[in-house]
Amino acid sequence: MTITHIDVVSLPVSDQERARDFYVGTLGFELVRQNKMGPAQQWIQVAPKGAQTSITLVTWFDTMPAGSLQGLVLHADDIDAEVAALTAKGVQMPDGVQDAPWGRYAVFTDPDGNRLVLQGRPPRA
């Protein structure tokens, strides 16, 4: 048995369409799949372009209320440019880019309050 990668992460949201619009329209993710799962639910799966791991926007887990995911880490090759672009689209990053021994990062939330971390490479010595 060999596990090769994380395939899908469930992200709890209150409104799947609004969340899809944020992840695709604002963050620039690709819509991987969108299918009906009954009268009130859909399977909406999004991912950064070229990524192996994707996110499914879920409303059906009682133990995962919308906004309860904290610390999903996304990577950006140029964090300063990405933060500037997202800020221009209205994404709030009140602390801006922070430096840490392991890299540079900025924290923001999606429309439901899920806390996301945008991480870049560590500063050069």
PDB file of C-alpha atoms in Angstrom:
ATOM      1  CA  MET A   1       0.000   0.000   0.000  1.00  0.00           C
ATOM      2  CA  THR A   2       1.322   3.433  -0.961  1.00  0.00           C
ATOM      3  CA  ILE A   3      -0.458   6.684  -0.229  1.00  0.00           C
ATOM      4  CA  THR A   4       0.722   9.187  -2.819  1.00  0.00           C
ATOM      5  CA  HIS A   5      -0.976  12.476  -1.935  1.00  0.00           C
ATOM      6  CA  ILE A   6      -3.919  14.228  -0.315  1.00  0.00           C
ATOM      7  CA  ASP A   7      -6.704  14.193  -2.889  1.00  0.00           C
ATOM      8  CA  VAL A   8      -9.609  16.282  -1.544  1.00  0.00           C
ATOM      9  CA  VAL A   9     -10.076  18.463   1.547  1.00  0.00           C
ATOM     10  CA  SER A  10     -13.646  19.205   2.676  1.00  0.00           C
ATOM     11  CA  LEU A  11     -14.170  22.903   3.365  1.00  0.00           C
ATOM     12  CA  PRO A  12     -17.363  23.811   5.279  1.00  0.00           C
ATOM     13  CA  VAL A  13     -19.429  26.631   3.775  1.00  0.00           C
ATOM     14  CA  SER A  14     -22.951  27.994   4.211  1.00  0.00           C
ATOM     15  CA  ASP A  15     -23.586  28.850   0.540  1.00  0.00           C
ATOM     16  CA  GLN A  16     -21.882  26.660  -2.039  1.00  0.00           C
ATOM     17  CA  GLU A  17     -22.459  29.015  -4.969  1.00  0.00           C
ATOM     18  CA  ARG A  18     -21.056  32.026  -3.101  1.00  0.00           C
ATOM     19  CA  ALA A  19     -18.050  29.985  -1.969  1.00  0.00           C
ATOM     20  CA  ARG A  20     -17.474  28.727  -5.522  1.00  0.00           C
ATOM     21  CA  ASP A  21     -17.533  32.293  -6.814  1.00  0.00           C
ATOM     22  CA  PHE A  22     -14.951  33.321  -4.190  1.00  0.00           C
ATOM     23  CA  TYR A  23     -12.551  30.444  -4.807  1.00  0.00           C
ATOM     24  CA  VAL A  24     -12.870  30.555  -8.605  1.00  0.00           C
ATOM     25  CA  GLY A  25     -13.523  34.258  -9.236  1.00  0.00           C
ATOM     26  CA  THR A  26     -11.423  35.837  -6.497  1.00  0.00           C
ATOM     27  CA  LEU A  27      -8.661  33.320  -5.790  1.00  0.00           C
ATOM     28  CA  GLY A  28      -8.391  32.107  -9.394  1.00  0.00           C
ATOM     29  CA  PHE A  29      -8.982  28.416  -8.691  1.00  0.00           C
ATOM     30  CA  GLU A  30     -10.328  26.114 -11.392  1.00  0.00           C
ATOM     31  CA  LEU A  31     -13.762  24.538 -11.127  1.00  0.00           C
ATOM     32  CA  VAL A  32     -12.894  20.834 -11.171  1.00  0.00           C
ATOM     33  CA  ARG A  33     -16.414  19.458 -10.859  1.00  0.00           C
ATOM     34  CA  GLN A  34     -19.949  20.597 -10.074  1.00  0.00           C
ATOM     35  CA  ASN A  35     -22.697  17.985  -9.852  1.00  0.00           C
ATOM     36  CA  LYS A  36     -26.091  17.764  -8.134  1.00  0.00           C
ATOM     37  CA  MET A  37     -26.249  15.450  -5.109  1.00  0.00           C
ATOM     38  CA  GLY A  38     -29.965  15.629  -4.444  1.00  0.00           C
ATOM     39  CA  PRO A  39     -32.448  18.473  -4.174  1.00  0.00           C
ATOM     40  CA  ALA A  40     -30.412  20.780  -1.928  1.00  0.00           C
ATOM     41  CA  GLN A  41     -26.786  19.706  -2.249  1.00  0.00           C
ATOM     42  CA  GLN A  42     -24.074  19.813  -4.864  1.00  0.00           C
ATOM     43  CA  TRP A  43     -20.593  18.407  -5.169  1.00  0.00           C
ATOM     44  CA  ILE A  44     -18.524  21.495  -5.960  1.00  0.00           C
ATOM     45  CA  GLN A  45     -14.807  20.818  -6.231  1.00  0.00           C
ATOM     46  CA  VAL A  46     -12.208  23.531  -6.865  1.00  0.00           C
ATOM     47  CA  ALA A  47      -8.418  23.599  -7.027  1.00  0.00           C
ATOM     48  CA  PRO A  48      -5.529  25.910  -7.785  1.00  0.00           C
ATOM     49  CA  LYS A  49      -4.478  25.549 -11.418  1.00  0.00           C
ATOM     50  CA  GLY A  50      -2.291  22.465 -11.846  1.00  0.00           C
ATOM     51  CA  ALA A  51      -2.748  21.272  -8.251  1.00  0.00           C
ATOM     52  CA  GLN A  52      -3.055  17.626  -7.287  1.00  0.00           C
ATOM     53  CA  THR A  53      -5.073  18.387  -4.168  1.00  0.00           C
ATOM     54  CA  SER A  54      -8.500  19.987  -4.441  1.00  0.00           C
ATOM     55  CA  ILE A  55     -11.175  21.371  -2.129  1.00  0.00           C
ATOM     56  CA  THR A  56     -14.807  20.342  -2.034  1.00  0.00           C
ATOM     57  CA  LEU A  57     -17.222  22.958  -0.702  1.00  0.00           C
ATOM     58  CA  VAL A  58     -19.461  21.107   1.765  1.00  0.00           C
ATOM     59  CA  THR A  59     -22.641  21.961   3.649  1.00  0.00           C
ATOM     60  CA  TRP A  60     -23.623  18.530   4.953  1.00  0.00           C
ATOM     61  CA  PHE A  61     -21.320  17.704   7.883  1.00  0.00           C
ATOM     62  CA  ASP A  62     -23.023  18.541  11.199  1.00  0.00           C
ATOM     63  CA  THR A  63     -19.679  18.549  13.012  1.00  0.00           C
ATOM     64  CA  MET A  64     -18.150  20.993  10.487  1.00  0.00           C
ATOM     65  CA  PRO A  65     -20.117  24.241  10.621  1.00  0.00           C
ATOM     66  CA  ALA A  66     -19.378  26.861   7.988  1.00  0.00           C
ATOM     67  CA  GLY A  67     -16.274  28.825   8.892  1.00  0.00           C
ATOM     68  CA  SER A  68     -14.806  26.170  11.182  1.00  0.00           C
ATOM     69  CA  LEU A  69     -11.747  25.294   9.073  1.00  0.00           C
ATOM     70  CA  GLN A  70      -8.666  27.085  10.364  1.00  0.00           C
ATOM     71  CA  GLY A  71      -5.209  27.193   8.808  1.00  0.00           C
ATOM     72  CA  LEU A  72      -5.607  25.801   5.304  1.00  0.00           C
ATOM     73  CA  VAL A  73      -2.240  26.767   3.793  1.00  0.00           C
ATOM     74  CA  LEU A  74      -2.032  27.863   0.150  1.00  0.00           C
ATOM     75  CA  HIS A  75       1.261  28.511  -1.640  1.00  0.00           C
ATOM     76  CA  ALA A  76       2.209  31.503  -3.810  1.00  0.00           C
ATOM     77  CA  ASP A  77       5.507  31.838  -5.675  1.00  0.00           C
ATOM     78  CA  ASP A  78       5.403  35.628  -5.269  1.00  0.00           C
ATOM     79  CA  ILE A  79       3.508  36.319  -2.068  1.00  0.00           C
ATOM     80  CA  ASP A  80       3.833  40.111  -2.295  1.00  0.00           C
ATOM     81  CA  ALA A  81       2.303  40.199  -5.780  1.00  0.00           C
ATOM     82  CA  GLU A  82      -0.426  37.740  -4.784  1.00  0.00           C
ATOM     83  CA  VAL A  83      -1.346  39.714  -1.666  1.00  0.00           C
ATOM     84  CA  ALA A  84      -1.492  42.918  -3.733  1.00  0.00           C
ATOM     85  CA  ALA A  85      -3.728  41.249  -6.341  1.00  0.00           C
ATOM     86  CA  LEU A  86      -6.079  39.754  -3.753  1.00  0.00           C
ATOM     87  CA  THR A  87      -6.260  42.992  -1.782  1.00  0.00           C
ATOM     88  CA  ALA A  88      -7.205  44.799  -5.005  1.00  0.00           C
ATOM     89  CA  LYS A  89     -10.086  42.295  -5.338  1.00  0.00           C
ATOM     90  CA  GLY A  90     -11.326  43.185  -1.860  1.00  0.00           C
ATOM     91  CA  VAL A  91      -9.760  40.391   0.192  1.00  0.00           C
ATOM     92  CA  GLN A  92      -8.954  41.703   3.672  1.00  0.00           C
ATOM     93  CA  MET A  93      -5.443  40.914   4.959  1.00  0.00           C
ATOM     94  CA  PRO A  94      -5.214  43.189   7.999  1.00  0.00           C
ATOM     95  CA  ASP A  95      -1.747  42.057   9.088  1.00  0.00           C
ATOM     96  CA  GLY A  96      -0.278  42.065   5.568  1.00  0.00           C
ATOM     97  CA  VAL A  97       2.685  39.834   4.818  1.00  0.00           C
ATOM     98  CA  GLN A  98       4.476  38.507   7.889  1.00  0.00           C
ATOM     99  CA  ASP A  99       8.000  37.081   8.044  1.00  0.00           C
ATOM    100  CA  ALA A 100       8.679  33.850   9.941  1.00  0.00           C
ATOM    101  CA  PRO A 101      11.680  31.498  10.081  1.00  0.00           C
ATOM    102  CA  TRP A 102       9.816  29.004   7.882  1.00  0.00           C
ATOM    103  CA  GLY A 103       8.638  31.509   5.265  1.00  0.00           C
ATOM    104  CA  ARG A 104       6.481  34.533   4.579  1.00  0.00           C
ATOM    105  CA  TYR A 105       2.730  34.413   5.006  1.00  0.00           C
ATOM    106  CA  ALA A 106      -0.505  36.378   5.055  1.00  0.00           C
ATOM    107  CA  VAL A 107      -3.773  35.378   6.706  1.00  0.00           C
ATOM    108  CA  PHE A 108      -7.273  35.994   5.346  1.00  0.00           C
ATOM    109  CA  THR A 109     -10.744  34.483   5.522  1.00  0.00           C
ATOM    110  CA  ASP A 110     -13.228  33.311   2.937  1.00  0.00           C
ATOM    111  CA  PRO A 111     -16.832  34.637   2.989  1.00  0.00           C
ATOM    112  CA  ASP A 112     -17.771  32.082   5.693  1.00  0.00           C
ATOM    113  CA  GLY A 113     -14.828  32.850   7.965  1.00  0.00           C
ATOM    114  CA  ASN A 114     -12.683  29.833   7.119  1.00  0.00           C
ATOM    115  CA  ARG A 115      -9.156  30.990   7.910  1.00  0.00           C
ATOM    116  CA  LEU A 116      -6.690  30.614   5.045  1.00  0.00           C
ATOM    117  CA  VAL A 117      -2.948  31.172   5.077  1.00  0.00           C
ATOM    118  CA  LEU A 118      -1.117  32.271   1.943  1.00  0.00           C
ATOM    119  CA  GLN A 119       2.501  31.191   2.244  1.00  0.00           C
ATOM    120  CA  GLY A 120       5.566  32.093   0.219  1.00  0.00           C
ATOM    121  CA  ARG A 121       9.164  31.056   0.281  1.00  0.00           C
ATOM    122  CA  PRO A 122      11.388  32.169   3.168  1.00  0.00           C
ATOM    123  CA  PRO A 123      13.250  35.439   2.721  1.00  0.00           C
ATOM    124  CA  ARG A 124      16.732  35.068   1.299  1.00  0.00           C
ATOM    125  CA  ALA A 125      19.632  35.614   3.659  1.00  0.00           C
TER     126      ALA A 125
END
